[in-house]
JSON list of C-alpha atoms in Angstrom, two decimals:
[
{"chain": "A", "resi": 1, "resn": "MET", "atom": "CA", "xyz": [18.34, 14.19, 19.71]},
{"chain": "A", "resi": 2, "resn": "ASN", "atom": "CA", "xyz": [17.28, 17.44, 18.08]},
{"chain": "A", "resi": 3, "resn": "TYR", "atom": "CA", "xyz": [13.63, 17.26, 17.07]},
{"chain": "A", "resi": 4, "resn": "SER", "atom": "CA", "xyz": [13.09, 21.01, 17.05]},
{"chain": "A", "resi": 5, "resn": "PHE", "atom": "CA", "xyz": [10.49, 22.70, 14.90]},
{"chain": "A", "resi": 6, "resn": "GLU", "atom": "CA", "xyz": [13.16, 24.47, 12.79]},
{"chain": "A", "resi": 7, "resn": "LYS", "atom": "CA", "xyz": [15.14, 21.28, 12.08]},
{"chain": "A", "resi": 8, "resn": "ILE", "atom": "CA", "xyz": [11.98, 19.42, 11.08]},
{"chain": "A", "resi": 9, "resn": "LYS", "atom": "CA", "xyz": [10.84, 22.28, 8.86]},
{"chain": "A", "resi": 10, "resn": "ARG", "atom": "CA", "xyz": [14.20, 22.38, 7.03]},
{"chain": "A", "resi": 11, "resn": "LYS", "atom": "CA", "xyz": [13.93, 18.65, 6.33]},
{"chain": "A", "resi": 12, "resn": "TYR", "atom": "CA", "xyz": [10.49, 18.95, 4.77]},
{"chain": "A", "resi": 13, "resn": "ILE", "atom": "CA", "xyz": [11.53, 21.94, 2.67]},
{"chain": "A", "resi": 14, "resn": "SER", "atom": "CA", "xyz": [14.53, 19.94, 1.41]},
{"chain": "A", "resi": 15, "resn": "LEU", "atom": "CA", "xyz": [12.17, 17.09, 0.53]},
{"chain": "A", "resi": 16, "resn": "GLY", "atom": "CA", "xyz": [10.08, 19.39, -1.66]},
{"chain": "A", "resi": 17, "resn": "LEU", "atom": "CA", "xyz": [7.14, 20.60, 0.40]},
{"chain": "A", "resi": 18, "resn": "LYS", "atom": "CA", "xyz": [5.88, 23.96, -0.85]},
{"chain": "A", "resi": 19, "resn": "LYS", "atom": "CA", "xyz": [3.19, 26.55, -0.32]},
{"chain": "A", "resi": 20, "resn": "SER", "atom": "CA", "xyz": [-0.41, 25.63, -1.15]},
{"chain": "A", "resi": 21, "resn": "GLN", "atom": "CA", "xyz": [0.23, 21.89, -1.54]},
{"chain": "A", "resi": 22, "resn": "ASN", "atom": "CA", "xyz": [-2.43, 19.34, -0.72]},
{"chain": "A", "resi": 23, "resn": "LEU", "atom": "CA", "xyz": [-0.73, 16.50, 1.16]},
{"chain": "A", "resi": 24, "resn": "TYR", "atom": "CA", "xyz": [-2.05, 13.02, 1.83]},
{"chain": "A", "resi": 25, "resn": "ILE", "atom": "CA", "xyz": [0.13, 11.88, 4.72]},
{"chain": "A", "resi": 26, "resn": "THR", "atom": "CA", "xyz": [0.72, 8.35, 6.01]},
{"chain": "A", "resi": 27, "resn": "SER", "atom": "CA", "xyz": [3.22, 7.87, 8.80]},
{"chain": "A", "resi": 28, "resn": "ASP", "atom": "CA", "xyz": [4.97, 5.64, 11.30]},
{"chain": "A", "resi": 29, "resn": "PHE", "atom": "CA", "xyz": [6.94, 7.94, 13.55]},
{"chain": "A", "resi": 30, "resn": "GLY", "atom": "CA", "xyz": [8.33, 4.97, 15.45]},
{"chain": "A", "resi": 31, "resn": "LYS", "atom": "CA", "xyz": [10.44, 4.22, 12.35]},
{"chain": "A", "resi": 32, "resn": "ILE", "atom": "CA", "xyz": [12.24, 7.58, 12.46]},
{"chain": "A", "resi": 33, "resn": "ILE", "atom": "CA", "xyz": [12.23, 8.46, 16.16]},
{"chain": "A", "resi": 34, "resn": "LYS", "atom": "CA", "xyz": [13.50, 6.32, 19.03]},
{"chain": "A", "resi": 35, "resn": "LYS", "atom": "CA", "xyz": [10.81, 5.26, 21.45]},
{"chain": "A", "resi": 36, "resn": "GLU", "atom": "CA", "xyz": [12.25, 7.26, 24.35]},
{"chain": "A", "resi": 37, "resn": "PHE", "atom": "CA", "xyz": [12.06, 10.47, 22.29]},
{"chain": "A", "resi": 38, "resn": "LEU", "atom": "CA", "xyz": [8.69, 9.84, 20.64]},
{"chain": "A", "resi": 39, "resn": "THR", "atom": "CA", "xyz": [6.30, 12.29, 22.32]},
{"chain": "A", "resi": 40, "resn": "LEU", "atom": "CA", "xyz": [3.17, 14.11, 21.24]},
{"chain": "A", "resi": 41, "resn": "GLU", "atom": "CA", "xyz": [5.21, 17.33, 21.34]},
{"chain": "A", "resi": 42, "resn": "VAL", "atom": "CA", "xyz": [7.58, 15.96, 18.68]},
{"chain": "A", "resi": 43, "resn": "VAL", "atom": "CA", "xyz": [4.68, 14.80, 16.48]},
{"chain": "A", "resi": 44, "resn": "GLU", "atom": "CA", "xyz": [3.04, 18.20, 16.98]},
{"chain": "A", "resi": 45, "resn": "ASN", "atom": "CA", "xyz": [6.27, 19.85, 15.79]},
{"chain": "A", "resi": 46, "resn": "HIS", "atom": "CA", "xyz": [6.02, 17.84, 12.55]},
{"chain": "A", "resi": 47, "resn": "TYR", "atom": "CA", "xyz": [2.44, 19.00, 12.11]},
{"chain": "A", "resi": 48, "resn": "ARG", "atom": "CA", "xyz": [3.37, 22.65, 12.78]},
{"chain": "A", "resi": 49, "resn": "ALA", "atom": "CA", "xyz": [6.31, 22.47, 10.38]},
{"chain": "A", "resi": 50, "resn": "ILE", "atom": "CA", "xyz": [4.18, 21.03, 7.57]},
{"chain": "A", "resi": 51, "resn": "ARG", "atom": "CA", "xyz": [1.39, 23.55, 8.13]},
{"chain": "A", "resi": 52, "resn": "ASP", "atom": "CA", "xyz": [3.90, 26.40, 8.20]},
{"chain": "A", "resi": 53, "resn": "ILE", "atom": "CA", "xyz": [5.36, 25.34, 4.85]},
{"chain": "A", "resi": 54, "resn": "ILE", "atom": "CA", "xyz": [2.12, 24.73, 2.94]},
{"chain": "A", "resi": 55, "resn": "GLY", "atom": "CA", "xyz": [0.51, 27.82, 4.47]},
{"chain": "A", "resi": 56, "resn": "PRO", "atom": "CA", "xyz": [-3.18, 28.79, 4.68]},
{"chain": "A", "resi": 57, "resn": "ASN", "atom": "CA", "xyz": [-3.91, 27.65, 1.11]},
{"chain": "A", "resi": 58, "resn": "GLY", "atom": "CA", "xyz": [-2.56, 24.14, 1.66]},
{"chain": "A", "resi": 59, "resn": "THR", "atom": "CA", "xyz": [-4.38, 21.12, 3.07]},
{"chain": "A", "resi": 60, "resn": "ILE", "atom": "CA", "xyz": [-3.38, 18.08, 5.11]},
{"chain": "A", "resi": 61, "resn": "ILE", "atom": "CA", "xyz": [-5.33, 14.85, 4.63]},
{"chain": "A", "resi": 62, "resn": "VAL", "atom": "CA", "xyz": [-4.72, 11.71, 6.71]},
{"chain": "A", "resi": 63, "resn": "PRO", "atom": "CA", "xyz": [-6.31, 8.24, 6.84]},
{"chain": "A", "resi": 64, "resn": "THR", "atom": "CA", "xyz": [-8.57, 7.71, 9.84]},
{"chain": "A", "resi": 65, "resn": "ALA", "atom": "CA", "xyz": [-9.98, 4.35, 8.78]},
{"chain": "A", "resi": 66, "resn": "SER", "atom": "CA", "xyz": [-11.75, 2.08, 11.25]},
{"chain": "A", "resi": 67, "resn": "LEU", "atom": "CA", "xyz": [-11.83, -1.23, 9.41]},
{"chain": "A", "resi": 68, "resn": "ASN", "atom": "CA", "xyz": [-12.19, -3.03, 12.73]},
{"chain": "A", "resi": 69, "resn": "LEU", "atom": "CA", "xyz": [-15.89, -2.06, 12.61]},
{"chain": "A", "resi": 70, "resn": "CYS", "atom": "CA", "xyz": [-16.56, -4.38, 9.64]},
{"chain": "A", "resi": 71, "resn": "ASN", "atom": "CA", "xyz": [-18.88, -7.27, 10.56]},
{"chain": "A", "resi": 72, "resn": "SER", "atom": "CA", "xyz": [-19.41, -5.88, 14.05]},
{"chain": "A", "resi": 73, "resn": "ASN", "atom": "CA", "xyz": [-22.25, -4.31, 16.02]},
{"chain": "A", "resi": 74, "resn": "LYS", "atom": "CA", "xyz": [-20.08, -1.34, 16.97]},
{"chain": "A", "resi": 75, "resn": "ILE", "atom": "CA", "xyz": [-21.51, 2.09, 16.23]},
{"chain": "A", "resi": 76, "resn": "PHE", "atom": "CA", "xyz": [-19.54, 4.51, 14.04]},
{"chain": "A", "resi": 77, "resn": "ASP", "atom": "CA", "xyz": [-19.48, 7.99, 15.56]},
{"chain": "A", "resi": 78, "resn": "LEU", "atom": "CA", "xyz": [-18.03, 10.55, 13.16]},
{"chain": "A", "resi": 79, "resn": "TYR", "atom": "CA", "xyz": [-16.68, 12.63, 16.03]},
{"chain": "A", "resi": 80, "resn": "LYS", "atom": "CA", "xyz": [-15.64, 10.01, 18.58]},
{"chain": "A", "resi": 81, "resn": "THR", "atom": "CA", "xyz": [-14.70, 6.77, 16.83]},
{"chain": "A", "resi": 82, "resn": "PRO", "atom": "CA", "xyz": [-10.90, 6.58, 16.76]},
{"chain": "A", "resi": 83, "resn": "SER", "atom": "CA", "xyz": [-8.98, 5.44, 13.72]},
{"chain": "A", "resi": 84, "resn": "TYR", "atom": "CA", "xyz": [-7.65, 1.90, 13.85]},
{"chain": "A", "resi": 85, "resn": "MET", "atom": "CA", "xyz": [-3.91, 1.31, 13.38]},
{"chain": "A", "resi": 86, "resn": "MET", "atom": "CA", "xyz": [-3.52, 4.55, 11.41]},
{"chain": "A", "resi": 87, "resn": "GLY", "atom": "CA", "xyz": [-0.86, 6.00, 13.70]},
{"chain": "A", "resi": 88, "resn": "THR", "atom": "CA", "xyz": [-0.27, 8.87, 16.10]},
{"chain": "A", "resi": 89, "resn": "PHE", "atom": "CA", "xyz": [-0.21, 11.58, 13.44]},
{"chain": "A", "resi": 90, "resn": "SER", "atom": "CA", "xyz": [-3.61, 10.59, 12.01]},
{"chain": "A", "resi": 91, "resn": "GLU", "atom": "CA", "xyz": [-5.16, 10.70, 15.46]},
{"chain": "A", "resi": 92, "resn": "LEU", "atom": "CA", "xyz": [-3.53, 14.06, 16.17]},
{"chain": "A", "resi": 93, "resn": "ILE", "atom": "CA", "xyz": [-5.12, 15.52, 13.03]},
{"chain": "A", "resi": 94, "resn": "ARG", "atom": "CA", "xyz": [-8.50, 13.88, 13.68]},
{"chain": "A", "resi": 95, "resn": "LYS", "atom": "CA", "xyz": [-8.70, 15.48, 17.11]},
{"chain": "A", "resi": 96, "resn": "LYS", "atom": "CA", "xyz": [-7.77, 18.99, 15.93]},
{"chain": "A", "resi": 97, "resn": "ARG", "atom": "CA", "xyz": [-10.47, 21.56, 16.57]},
{"chain": "A", "resi": 98, "resn": "HIS", "atom": "CA", "xyz": [-10.82, 22.66, 12.95]},
{"chain": "A", "resi": 99, "resn": "ALA", "atom": "CA", "xyz": [-10.36, 19.22, 11.37]},
{"chain": "A", "resi": 100, "resn": "ARG", "atom": "CA", "xyz": [-13.07, 17.67, 9.19]},
{"chain": "A", "resi": 101, "resn": "ARG", "atom": "CA", "xyz": [-13.73, 13.94, 8.83]},
{"chain": "A", "resi": 102, "resn": "SER", "atom": "CA", "xyz": [-15.42, 12.15, 5.96]},
{"chain": "A", "resi": 103, "resn": "PHE", "atom": "CA", "xyz": [-18.46, 10.02, 6.76]},
{"chain": "A", "resi": 104, "resn": "HIS", "atom": "CA", "xyz": [-17.59, 6.40, 6.08]},
{"chain": "A", "resi": 105, "resn": "PRO", "atom": "CA", "xyz": [-17.57, 3.80, 8.89]},
{"chain": "A", "resi": 106, "resn": "PHE", "atom": "CA", "xyz": [-14.71, 1.79, 7.39]},
{"chain": "A", "resi": 107, "resn": "TRP", "atom": "CA", "xyz": [-12.53, 4.14, 5.36]},
{"chain": "A", "resi": 108, "resn": "SER", "atom": "CA", "xyz": [-12.66, 7.76, 6.45]},
{"chain": "A", "resi": 109, "resn": "VAL", "atom": "CA", "xyz": [-10.08, 10.51, 6.18]},
{"chain": "A", "resi": 110, "resn": "SER", "atom": "CA", "xyz": [-9.57, 13.58, 8.32]},
{"chain": "A", "resi": 111, "resn": "SER", "atom": "CA", "xyz": [-8.44, 16.86, 6.87]},
{"chain": "A", "resi": 112, "resn": "ILE", "atom": "CA", "xyz": [-7.38, 20.30, 7.96]},
{"chain": "A", "resi": 113, "resn": "GLY", "atom": "CA", "xyz": [-6.69, 23.31, 5.74]},
{"chain": "A", "resi": 114, "resn": "LYS", "atom": "CA", "xyz": [-8.29, 25.28, 2.92]},
{"chain": "A", "resi": 115, "resn": "GLN", "atom": "CA", "xyz": [-9.67, 22.29, 0.97]},
{"chain": "A", "resi": 116, "resn": "SER", "atom": "CA", "xyz": [-10.71, 20.21, 3.99]},
{"chain": "A", "resi": 117, "resn": "ASN", "atom": "CA", "xyz": [-14.43, 20.44, 3.17]},
{"chain": "A", "resi": 118, "resn": "TYR", "atom": "CA", "xyz": [-13.83, 19.36, -0.42]},
{"chain": "A", "resi": 119, "resn": "PHE", "atom": "CA", "xyz": [-11.94, 16.26, 0.70]},
{"chain": "A", "resi": 120, "resn": "THR", "atom": "CA", "xyz": [-14.47, 15.19, 3.33]},
{"chain": "A", "resi": 121, "resn": "LYS", "atom": "CA", "xyz": [-18.02, 16.30, 2.40]},
{"chain": "A", "resi": 122, "resn": "ASN", "atom": "CA", "xyz": [-20.57, 14.08, 0.64]},
{"chain": "A", "resi": 123, "resn": "ILE", "atom": "CA", "xyz": [-18.25, 11.12, 0.27]},
{"chain": "A", "resi": 124, "resn": "PRO", "atom": "CA", "xyz": [-19.93, 8.15, -1.48]},
{"chain": "A", "resi": 125, "resn": "LYS", "atom": "CA", "xyz": [-20.74, 4.90, 0.32]},
{"chain": "A", "resi": 126, "resn": "HIS", "atom": "CA", "xyz": [-18.12, 3.00, -1.70]},
{"chain": "A", "resi": 127, "resn": "ALA", "atom": "CA", "xyz": [-14.75, 3.51, -0.01]},
{"chain": "A", "resi": 128, "resn": "PHE", "atom": "CA", "xyz": [-12.90, 3.31, -3.35]},
{"chain": "A", "resi": 129, "resn": "GLY", "atom": "CA", "xyz": [-15.61, 4.29, -5.83]},
{"chain": "A", "resi": 130, "resn": "TYR", "atom": "CA", "xyz": [-15.87, 7.26, -8.14]},
{"chain": "A", "resi": 131, "resn": "ASP", "atom": "CA", "xyz": [-15.76, 10.63, -6.34]},
{"chain": "A", "resi": 132, "resn": "SER", "atom": "CA", "xyz": [-14.31, 8.95, -3.27]},
{"chain": "A", "resi": 133, "resn": "ILE", "atom": "CA", "xyz": [-11.35, 10.57, -1.55]},
{"chain": "A", "resi": 134, "resn": "TRP", "atom": "CA", "xyz": [-9.05, 9.06, -4.18]},
{"chain": "A", "resi": 135, "resn": "THR", "atom": "CA", "xyz": [-10.84, 10.72, -7.10]},
{"chain": "A", "resi": 136, "resn": "ARG", "atom": "CA", "xyz": [-10.66, 14.04, -5.28]},
{"chain": "A", "resi": 137, "resn": "LEU", "atom": "CA", "xyz": [-6.98, 13.74, -4.35]},
{"chain": "A", "resi": 138, "resn": "ILE", "atom": "CA", "xyz": [-6.10, 13.18, -8.00]},
{"chain": "A", "resi": 139, "resn": "LYS", "atom": "CA", "xyz": [-8.28, 16.07, -9.20]},
{"chain": "A", "resi": 140, "resn": "LYS", "atom": "CA", "xyz": [-6.60, 18.45, -6.76]},
{"chain": "A", "resi": 141, "resn": "ASN", "atom": "CA", "xyz": [-3.07, 17.31, -7.65]},
{"chain": "A", "resi": 142, "resn": "ALA", "atom": "CA", "xyz": [-2.39, 16.11, -4.12]},
{"chain": "A", "resi": 143, "resn": "PHE", "atom": "CA", "xyz": [1.02, 14.77, -3.12]},
{"chain": "A", "resi": 144, "resn": "SER", "atom": "CA", "xyz": [1.56, 11.56, -1.17]},
{"chain": "A", "resi": 145, "resn": "LEU", "atom": "CA", "xyz": [3.88, 12.12, 1.80]},
{"chain": "A", "resi": 146, "resn": "HIS", "atom": "CA", "xyz": [5.16, 9.06, 3.64]},
{"chain": "A", "resi": 147, "resn": "VAL", "atom": "CA", "xyz": [6.89, 9.65, 6.97]},
{"chain": "A", "resi": 148, "resn": "GLY", "atom": "CA", "xyz": [8.96, 6.73, 8.20]},
{"chain": "A", "resi": 149, "resn": "ILE", "atom": "CA", "xyz": [6.88, 4.14, 6.38]},
{"chain": "A", "resi": 150, "resn": "ASP", "atom": "CA", "xyz": [7.69, 2.61, 2.99]},
{"chain": "A", "resi": 151, "resn": "PRO", "atom": "CA", "xyz": [5.13, 3.84, 0.42]},
{"chain": "A", "resi": 152, "resn": "ARG", "atom": "CA", "xyz": [4.43, 0.33, -0.83]},
{"chain": "A", "resi": 153, "resn": "HIS", "atom": "CA", "xyz": [3.11, -0.55, 2.64]},
{"chain": "A", "resi": 154, "resn": "SER", "atom": "CA", "xyz": [0.85, 2.51, 2.90]},
{"chain": "A", "resi": 155, "resn": "ILE", "atom": "CA", "xyz": [-0.46, 3.39, -0.56]},
{"chain": "A", "resi": 156, "resn": "SER", "atom": "CA", "xyz": [-4.19, 2.62, -0.34]},
{"chain": "A", "resi": 157, "resn": "ILE", "atom": "CA", "xyz": [-4.95, 4.39, -3.62]},
{"chain": "A", "resi": 158, "resn": "ILE", "atom": "CA", "xyz": [-3.82, 1.13, -5.23]},
{"chain": "A", "resi": 159, "resn": "HIS", "atom": "CA", "xyz": [-7.24, -0.33, -4.40]},
{"chain": "A", "resi": 160, "resn": "TYR", "atom": "CA", "xyz": [-8.90, 2.56, -6.25]},
{"chain": "A", "resi": 161, "resn": "ILE", "atom": "CA", "xyz": [-6.69, 1.80, -9.25]},
{"chain": "A", "resi": 162, "resn": "GLU", "atom": "CA", "xyz": [-7.54, -1.90, -8.99]},
{"chain": "A", "resi": 163, "resn": "LEU", "atom": "CA", "xyz": [-11.24, -1.03, -9.08]},
{"chain": "A", "resi": 164, "resn": "MET", "atom": "CA", "xyz": [-10.81, 1.33, -12.05]},
{"chain": "A", "resi": 165, "resn": "CYS", "atom": "CA", "xyz": [-9.10, -1.34, -14.19]},
{"chain": "A", "resi": 166, "resn": "GLY", "atom": "CA", "xyz": [-11.23, -4.26, -12.96]},
{"chain": "A", "resi": 167, "resn": "VAL", "atom": "CA", "xyz": [-8.74, -6.65, -11.39]},
{"chain": "A", "resi": 168, "resn": "PRO", "atom": "CA", "xyz": [-10.11, -10.21, -11.03]},
{"chain": "A", "resi": 169, "resn": "TYR", "atom": "CA", "xyz": [-8.97, -10.79, -7.43]},
{"chain": "A", "resi": 170, "resn": "ARG", "atom": "CA", "xyz": [-11.08, -8.10, -5.70]},
{"chain": "A", "resi": 171, "resn": "SER", "atom": "CA", "xyz": [-14.78, -7.39, -5.61]},
{"chain": "A", "resi": 172, "resn": "THR", "atom": "CA", "xyz": [-17.15, -4.92, -3.98]},
{"chain": "A", "resi": 173, "resn": "LYS", "atom": "CA", "xyz": [-18.56, -6.24, -0.72]},
{"chain": "A", "resi": 174, "resn": "ILE", "atom": "CA", "xyz": [-21.58, -4.91, 1.13]},
{"chain": "A", "resi": 175, "resn": "PHE", "atom": "CA", "xyz": [-21.50, -4.36, 4.88]},
{"chain": "A", "resi": 176, "resn": "LYS", "atom": "CA", "xyz": [-24.45, -3.24, 6.99]},
{"chain": "A", "resi": 177, "resn": "GLN", "atom": "CA", "xyz": [-23.19, -0.91, 9.68]},
{"chain": "A", "resi": 178, "resn": "TYR", "atom": "CA", "xyz": [-24.59, 1.01, 12.64]},
{"chain": "A", "resi": 179, "resn": "PHE", "atom": "CA", "xyz": [-23.72, 4.71, 12.88]},
{"chain": "A", "resi": 180, "resn": "LEU", "atom": "CA", "xyz": [-24.82, 7.84, 14.70]},
{"chain": "A", "resi": 181, "resn": "ARG", "atom": "CA", "xyz": [-26.42, 10.74, 12.85]},
{"chain": "A", "resi": 182, "resn": "ASN", "atom": "CA", "xyz": [-27.99, 13.69, 14.65]},
{"chain": "A", "resi": 183, "resn": "GLY", "atom": "CA", "xyz": [-27.91, 11.68, 17.86]},
{"chain": "A", "resi": 184, "resn": "LYS", "atom": "CA", "xyz": [-29.86, 8.76, 16.38]},
{"chain": "A", "resi": 185, "resn": "LYS", "atom": "CA", "xyz": [-28.60, 5.20, 15.95]},
{"chain": "A", "resi": 186, "resn": "LEU", "atom": "CA", "xyz": [-29.12, 4.17, 12.33]},
{"chain": "A", "resi": 187, "resn": "LYS", "atom": "CA", "xyz": [-28.07, 1.31, 10.07]},
{"chain": "A", "resi": 188, "resn": "ASP", "atom": "CA", "xyz": [-27.22, 1.37, 6.37]},
{"chain": "A", "resi": 189, "resn": "GLU", "atom": "CA", "xyz": [-25.18, -0.36, 3.69]},
{"chain": "A", "resi": 190, "resn": "PHE", "atom": "CA", "xyz": [-21.60, 0.69, 2.96]},
{"chain": "A", "resi": 191, "resn": "TYR", "atom": "CA", "xyz": [-19.23, -0.76, 0.38]},
{"chain": "A", "resi": 192, "resn": "HIS", "atom": "CA", "xyz": [-15.62, -1.88, 0.48]},
{"chain": "A", "resi": 193, "resn": "PHE", "atom": "CA", "xyz": [-13.36, -3.31, -2.23]},
{"chain": "A", "resi": 194, "resn": "ALA", "atom": "CA", "xyz": [-11.99, -6.53, -0.77]},
{"chain": "A", "resi": 195, "resn": "ILE", "atom": "CA", "xyz": [-9.97, -9.54, -1.89]},
{"chain": "A", "resi": 196, "resn": "THR", "atom": "CA", "xyz": [-12.32, -12.25, -3.16]},
{"chain": "A", "resi": 197, "resn": "ASN", "atom": "CA", "xyz": [-10.40, -15.29, -1.95]},
{"chain": "A", "resi": 198, "resn": "ARG", "atom": "CA", "xyz": [-7.33, -14.67, 0.20]},
{"chain": "A", "resi": 199, "resn": "LYS", "atom": "CA", "xyz": [-6.20, -18.29, 0.02]},
{"chain": "A", "resi": 200, "resn": "LYS", "atom": "CA", "xyz": [-5.83, -18.14, -3.76]},
{"chain": "A", "resi": 201, "resn": "VAL", "atom": "CA", "xyz": [-4.07, -14.77, -3.98]},
{"chain": "A", "resi": 202, "resn": "VAL", "atom": "CA", "xyz": [-0.27, -14.63, -3.77]},
{"chain": "A", "resi": 203, "resn": "ARG", "atom": "CA", "xyz": [0.68, -11.13, -2.60]},
{"chain": "A", "resi": 204, "resn": "ASP", "atom": "CA", "xyz": [4.07, -9.45, -3.03]},
{"chain": "A", "resi": 205, "resn": "LYS", "atom": "CA", "xyz": [3.27, -6.33, -0.96]},
{"chain": "A", "resi": 206, "resn": "ASN", "atom": "CA", "xyz": [3.33, -4.08, -4.04]},
{"chain": "A", "resi": 207, "resn": "LYS", "atom": "CA", "xyz": [6.96, -4.83, -4.96]},
{"chain": "A", "resi": 208, "resn": "LYS", "atom": "CA", "xyz": [6.32, -5.12, -8.71]},
{"chain": "A", "resi": 209, "resn": "ILE", "atom": "CA", "xyz": [3.99, -2.12, -8.71]},
{"chain": "A", "resi": 210, "resn": "PHE", "atom": "CA", "xyz": [6.60, 0.14, -7.11]},
{"chain": "A", "resi": 211, "resn": "LYS", "atom": "CA", "xyz": [9.41, -1.24, -9.20]},
{"chain": "A", "resi": 212, "resn": "ASN", "atom": "CA", "xyz": [7.40, -0.21, -12.26]},
{"chain": "A", "resi": 213, "resn": "PHE", "atom": "CA", "xyz": [6.53, 3.18, -10.74]},
{"chain": "A", "resi": 214, "resn": "ARG", "atom": "CA", "xyz": [10.16, 4.00, -9.93]},
{"chain": "A", "resi": 215, "resn": "ARG", "atom": "CA", "xyz": [11.18, 2.94, -13.42]},
{"chain": "A", "resi": 216, "resn": "ASN", "atom": "CA", "xyz": [8.85, 5.64, -14.81]},
{"chain": "A", "resi": 217, "resn": "PHE", "atom": "CA", "xyz": [8.98, 8.27, -12.05]},
{"chain": "A", "resi": 218, "resn": "LYS", "atom": "CA", "xyz": [11.51, 9.13, -9.37]},
{"chain": "A", "resi": 219, "resn": "PRO", "atom": "CA", "xyz": [9.88, 9.96, -6.01]},
{"chain": "A", "resi": 220, "resn": "LYS", "atom": "CA", "xyz": [11.72, 12.41, -3.81]},
{"chain": "A", "resi": 221, "resn": "THR", "atom": "CA", "xyz": [13.32, 10.72, -0.80]},
{"chain": "A", "resi": 222, "resn": "LEU", "atom": "CA", "xyz": [15.24, 12.04, 2.18]},
{"chain": "A", "resi": 223, "resn": "PHE", "atom": "CA", "xyz": [16.70, 10.29, 5.20]},
{"chain": "A", "resi": 224, "resn": "PHE", "atom": "CA", "xyz": [15.44, 11.59, 8.51]},
{"chain": "A", "resi": 225, "resn": "ASP", "atom": "CA", "xyz": [17.22, 10.30, 11.64]},
{"chain": "A", "resi": 226, "resn": "ARG", "atom": "CA", "xyz": [16.42, 6.55, 11.77]},
{"chain": "A", "resi": 227, "resn": "GLY", "atom": "CA", "xyz": [14.09, 6.46, 8.76]},
{"chain": "A", "resi": 228, "resn": "LYS", "atom": "CA", "xyz": [13.07, 8.04, 5.49]},
{"chain": "A", "resi": 229, "resn": "LEU", "atom": "CA", "xyz": [10.66, 10.58, 4.04]},
{"chain": "A", "resi": 230, "resn": "THR", "atom": "CA", "xyz": [9.11, 10.06, 0.59]},
{"chain": "A", "resi": 231, "resn": "LEU", "atom": "CA", "xyz": [7.10, 12.46, -1.58]},
{"chain": "A", "resi": 232, "resn": "PHE", "atom": "CA", "xyz": [5.45, 12.10, -4.99]},
{"chain": "A", "resi": 233, "resn": "PRO", "atom": "CA", "xyz": [2.30, 13.33, -6.82]},
{"chain": "A", "resi": 234, "resn": "LEU", "atom": "CA", "xyz": [-0.61, 10.90, -6.57]},
{"chain": "A", "resi": 235, "resn": "ALA", "atom": "CA", "xyz": [-1.70, 11.64, -10.14]},
{"chain": "A", "resi": 236, "resn": "ALA", "atom": "CA", "xyz": [1.64, 10.34, -11.45]},
{"chain": "A", "resi": 237, "resn": "PHE", "atom": "CA", "xyz": [1.32, 7.17, -9.40]},
{"chain": "A", "resi": 238, "resn": "TYR", "atom": "CA", "xyz": [-2.29, 6.72, -10.51]},
{"chain": "A", "resi": 239, "resn": "ASN", "atom": "CA", "xyz": [-1.60, 7.12, -14.24]},
{"chain": "A", "resi": 240, "resn": "ILE", "atom": "CA", "xyz": [1.51, 4.94, -14.29]},
{"chain": "A", "resi": 241, "resn": "THR", "atom": "CA", "xyz": [0.01, 2.17, -12.16]},
{"chain": "A", "resi": 242, "resn": "LEU", "atom": "CA", "xyz": [-3.35, 2.17, -13.94]},
{"chain": "A", "resi": 243, "resn": "LYS", "atom": "CA", "xyz": [-1.57, 1.58, -17.24]},
{"chain": "A", "resi": 244, "resn": "TYR", "atom": "CA", "xyz": [0.62, -1.12, -15.66]},
{"chain": "A", "resi": 245, "resn": "LEU", "atom": "CA", "xyz": [-2.24, -3.06, -14.04]},
{"chain": "A", "resi": 246, "resn": "SER", "atom": "CA", "xyz": [-4.47, -2.72, -17.10]}
]
């Protein structure tokens, strides 16, 4: 299979990636690349291709959440705690020398590029509250790029929208969590927006939400080997879905 830098770059250009874009990227490379060909070199080629297209004024943001720390005595280390089930690409970005990571034990992001400080500094304690990563992505007209994974399975901004319009099936929960700061072990409260009663909530995995979104906006999609790439502006998804849920 040809997973060369140039082939990958042409695919992303065809999808609609451009100079100076801010991209929030979720991915499952196992859905587009056969296991025997899935290497760090191939994932690195995707990173290089995206960076080359968006250039020095663009920014990559990826989820590096560690929700497995909730209700545990584990210590969150901004620099060493790995993301949990966020994928190979997220970990690749997190470990980059010039990457920045937001300080939240449960829902952090890592970013690299011109706006990386803006997307990661002074993040509030509420993972989905005002001025969280989701507020900032919308303000900076960021695009949501989904590699291999269906957007409805990886669109966490939905929880921000749910909070903004006050859905009855979620509520803010407080978690006390250990973390390291300046070499010291500390403990503080952090907030997450969680389902109130899972047994009473019937979930459809965002089927109706995305049916409504696609009725009002057409995301760009492109087949890539065994899977699909999807791209759309987060502000469009936010505005359409906020109105729908409200």
